[in-house]
PDB file of C-alpha atoms in Angstrom:
ATOM      1  CA  MET F 494       7.445   6.760 -12.067  1.00 62.00           C
ATOM      2  CA  SER F 495      10.347   5.557  -9.968  1.00 73.00           C
ATOM      3  CA  SER F 496      11.624   2.006 -10.200  1.00 78.00           C
ATOM      4  CA  ILE F 497      10.853  -0.574  -7.573  1.00 71.00           C
ATOM      5  CA  PHE F 498      14.495  -0.396  -6.474  1.00 68.00           C
ATOM      6  CA  ASP F 499      14.242   3.344  -5.819  1.00 72.00           C
ATOM      7  CA  ARG F 500      11.167   2.789  -3.701  1.00 70.00           C
ATOM      8  CA  ILE F 501      12.589   0.040  -1.507  1.00 68.00           C
ATOM      9  CA  TYR F 502      16.162   1.307  -1.127  1.00 65.00           C
ATOM     10  CA  SER F 503      15.554   3.288   2.060  1.00 70.00           C
ATOM     11  CA  TYR F 504      13.941   0.211   3.652  1.00 64.00           C
ATOM     12  CA  ARG F 505      16.864  -2.140   2.968  1.00 63.00           C
ATOM     13  CA  ALA F 506      18.143  -4.327   5.814  1.00 64.00           C
ATOM     14  CA  ARG F 507      20.531  -2.490   8.119  1.00 63.00           C
ATOM     15  CA  GLU F 508      21.938  -3.069  11.550  1.00 71.00           C
ATOM     16  CA  ASN F 509      19.520  -1.959  14.299  1.00 70.00           C
ATOM     17  CA  LYS F 510      16.727  -1.211  11.821  1.00 66.00           C
ATOM     18  CA  ASP F 511      13.864  -3.539  10.954  1.00 65.00           C
ATOM     19  CA  SER F 512      11.921  -2.241   7.976  1.00 74.00           C
ATOM     20  CA  LYS F 513      10.498  -5.509   6.598  1.00 75.00           C
ATOM     21  CA  GLU F 514       6.967  -4.181   6.826  1.00 78.00           C
ATOM     22  CA  ASN F 515       7.667  -0.979   4.865  1.00 80.00           C
ATOM     23  CA  PHE F 516       9.847  -2.899   2.415  1.00 79.00           C
ATOM     24  CA  LEU F 517       6.966  -5.254   1.581  1.00 86.00           C
ATOM     25  CA  ILE F 518       4.389  -2.438   1.561  1.00 88.00           C
ATOM     26  CA  GLU F 519       6.340  -0.640  -1.155  1.00 87.00           C
ATOM     27  CA  ILE F 520       6.707  -3.817  -3.223  1.00 86.00           C
ATOM     28  CA  PHE F 521       2.979  -4.598  -2.924  1.00 90.00           C
ATOM     29  CA  ALA F 522       1.963  -1.023  -3.826  1.00 91.00           C
ATOM     30  CA  PHE F 523       4.366  -1.007  -6.792  1.00 91.00           C
ATOM     31  CA  CYS F 524       2.825  -4.252  -8.097  1.00 91.00           C
ATOM     32  CA  LEU F 525      -0.684  -2.819  -7.730  1.00 91.00           C
ATOM     33  CA  GLN F 526       0.383   0.312  -9.641  1.00 88.00           C
ATOM     34  CA  THR F 527       2.283  -1.316 -12.466  1.00 87.00           C
ATOM     35  CA  ASP F 528       0.617  -4.663 -13.146  1.00 90.00           C
ATOM     36  CA  GLU F 529      -2.926  -4.266 -14.424  1.00 88.00           C
ATOM     37  CA  LEU F 530      -3.740  -7.985 -14.155  1.00 91.00           C
ATOM     38  CA  PHE F 531      -2.450  -8.085 -10.565  1.00 92.00           C
ATOM     39  CA  PHE F 532      -4.561  -5.041  -9.665  1.00 90.00           C
ATOM     40  CA  LYS F 533      -7.651  -6.529 -11.328  1.00 89.00           C
ATOM     41  CA  SER F 534      -7.145  -9.845  -9.517  1.00 92.00           C
ATOM     42  CA  PHE F 535      -6.697  -8.041  -6.198  1.00 91.00           C
ATOM     43  CA  SER F 536      -9.822  -5.915  -6.687  1.00 89.00           C
ATOM     44  CA  ASN F 537     -11.818  -9.013  -7.687  1.00 90.00           C
ATOM     45  CA  LEU F 538     -10.571 -10.807  -4.572  1.00 91.00           C
ATOM     46  CA  CYS F 539     -11.790  -7.829  -2.515  1.00 87.00           C
ATOM     47  CA  ASN F 540     -15.090  -7.913  -4.437  1.00 90.00           C
ATOM     48  CA  VAL F 541     -14.590  -4.314  -5.590  1.00 87.00           C
ATOM     49  CA  LYS F 542     -15.127  -2.955  -9.085  1.00 83.00           C
ATOM     50  CA  ILE F 543     -13.066   0.052 -10.128  1.00 82.00           C
ATOM     51  CA  SER F 544     -13.800   1.643 -13.487  1.00 71.00           C
ATOM     52  CA  LYS F 545     -11.370   2.560 -16.241  1.00 63.00           C
ATOM     53  CA  LYS F 546      -8.009   2.662 -14.475  1.00 70.00           C
ATOM     54  CA  LYS F 547      -8.948   6.005 -12.926  1.00 80.00           C
ATOM     55  CA  TYR F 548      -7.442   5.306  -9.543  1.00 83.00           C
ATOM     56  CA  SER F 549      -4.373   6.242  -7.573  1.00 88.00           C
ATOM     57  CA  ILE F 550      -2.312   4.191  -5.172  1.00 89.00           C
ATOM     58  CA  SER F 551      -0.157   5.770  -2.494  1.00 88.00           C
ATOM     59  CA  THR F 552       1.746   4.605   0.542  1.00 88.00           C
ATOM     60  CA  GLN F 553       1.807   6.217   3.979  1.00 80.00           C
ATOM     61  CA  ALA F 554      -1.022   8.681   3.215  1.00 80.00           C
ATOM     62  CA  VAL F 555      -1.538  11.071   6.121  1.00 80.00           C
ATOM     63  CA  TYR F 556      -4.967  11.336   7.729  1.00 78.00           C
ATOM     64  CA  GLY F 557      -5.921  13.257  10.843  1.00 74.00           C
ATOM     65  CA  LEU F 558      -6.339  10.063  12.852  1.00 72.00           C
ATOM     66  CA  GLY F 559      -3.694   7.822  11.365  1.00 75.00           C
ATOM     67  CA  ARG F 560      -1.522   6.821   8.462  1.00 79.00           C
ATOM     68  CA  PRO F 561      -2.620   3.692   6.578  1.00 85.00           C
ATOM     69  CA  ASP F 562       0.090   1.751   4.790  1.00 86.00           C
ATOM     70  CA  ILE F 563      -1.605   1.787   1.377  1.00 91.00           C
ATOM     71  CA  GLU F 564      -4.439   3.908   0.004  1.00 92.00           C
ATOM     72  CA  ILE F 565      -6.292   3.097  -3.207  1.00 91.00           C
ATOM     73  CA  PHE F 566      -8.450   6.016  -4.283  1.00 90.00           C
ATOM     74  CA  ALA F 567     -10.924   5.911  -7.172  1.00 87.00           C
ATOM     75  CA  SER F 568     -12.608   9.316  -7.346  1.00 78.00           C
ATOM     76  CA  GLU F 569     -14.914   8.343 -10.220  1.00 77.00           C
ATOM     77  CA  ASP F 570     -16.294   5.461  -8.164  1.00 74.00           C
ATOM     78  CA  LYS F 571     -16.259   7.436  -4.903  1.00 83.00           C
ATOM     79  CA  LEU F 572     -14.175   4.680  -3.381  1.00 86.00           C
ATOM     80  CA  ARG F 573     -11.241   4.720  -0.990  1.00 87.00           C
ATOM     81  CA  ILE F 574      -9.585   1.506   0.189  1.00 88.00           C
ATOM     82  CA  LEU F 575      -7.172   1.680   3.104  1.00 88.00           C
ATOM     83  CA  ILE F 576      -4.791  -1.199   3.711  1.00 87.00           C
ATOM     84  CA  GLU F 577      -2.886  -1.747   6.945  1.00 84.00           C
ATOM     85  CA  CYS F 578      -0.115  -4.355   6.745  1.00 81.00           C
ATOM     86  CA  LYS F 579       1.274  -6.167   9.758  1.00 78.00           C
ATOM     87  CA  ILE F 580       4.448  -8.242   9.908  1.00 75.00           C
ATOM     88  CA  GLU F 581       5.442  -9.567  13.316  1.00 70.00           C
ATOM     89  CA  HIS F 582       3.367  -6.825  14.973  1.00 66.00           C
ATOM     90  CA  PHE F 583      -0.171  -6.447  16.231  1.00 67.00           C
ATOM     91  CA  GLU F 584      -2.599  -3.664  15.519  1.00 67.00           C
ATOM     92  CA  ARG F 585      -2.436  -0.953  18.150  1.00 67.00           C
ATOM     93  CA  GLU F 586      -5.529   0.371  19.874  1.00 68.00           C
ATOM     94  CA  ASN F 587      -7.123   3.177  17.836  1.00 62.00           C
ATOM     95  CA  GLN F 588      -4.601   2.644  15.026  1.00 58.00           C
ATOM     96  CA  LEU F 589      -7.087   3.612  12.355  1.00 56.00           C
ATOM     97  CA  ILE F 590     -10.367   5.119  13.439  1.00 51.00           C
TER      98      ILE F 590
END
C-alpha cells in the first residue's frame, strides 16, 4: 500500500490548479482504508454493517454513467457505497445516475 503522501502528491497546491477536492478525497479514502476504528465509526454513522473486513475502497472508480469519488465495495454483503464529495462546487445535472 502506498503512503498517504504518495497518494496526495499529485493533488498538491500549484499555480492555476485547484485540486482541494481530490486532495481531501484521497485523505478520506486513505483513513477509511487504514484506520479500522475510523471505518467502523463511519459505517455506523451511515447505519451500514459490513462483515469481517472483506471490503475494498477505491477512488475515482469508472462506471458507464459517471465516476464517483469514493467506492466502498463489500462483495460478501452485496453492498456498494458510492460517495461524491463537493468542495466549493455544486452537483451537476445527471452527475451520477
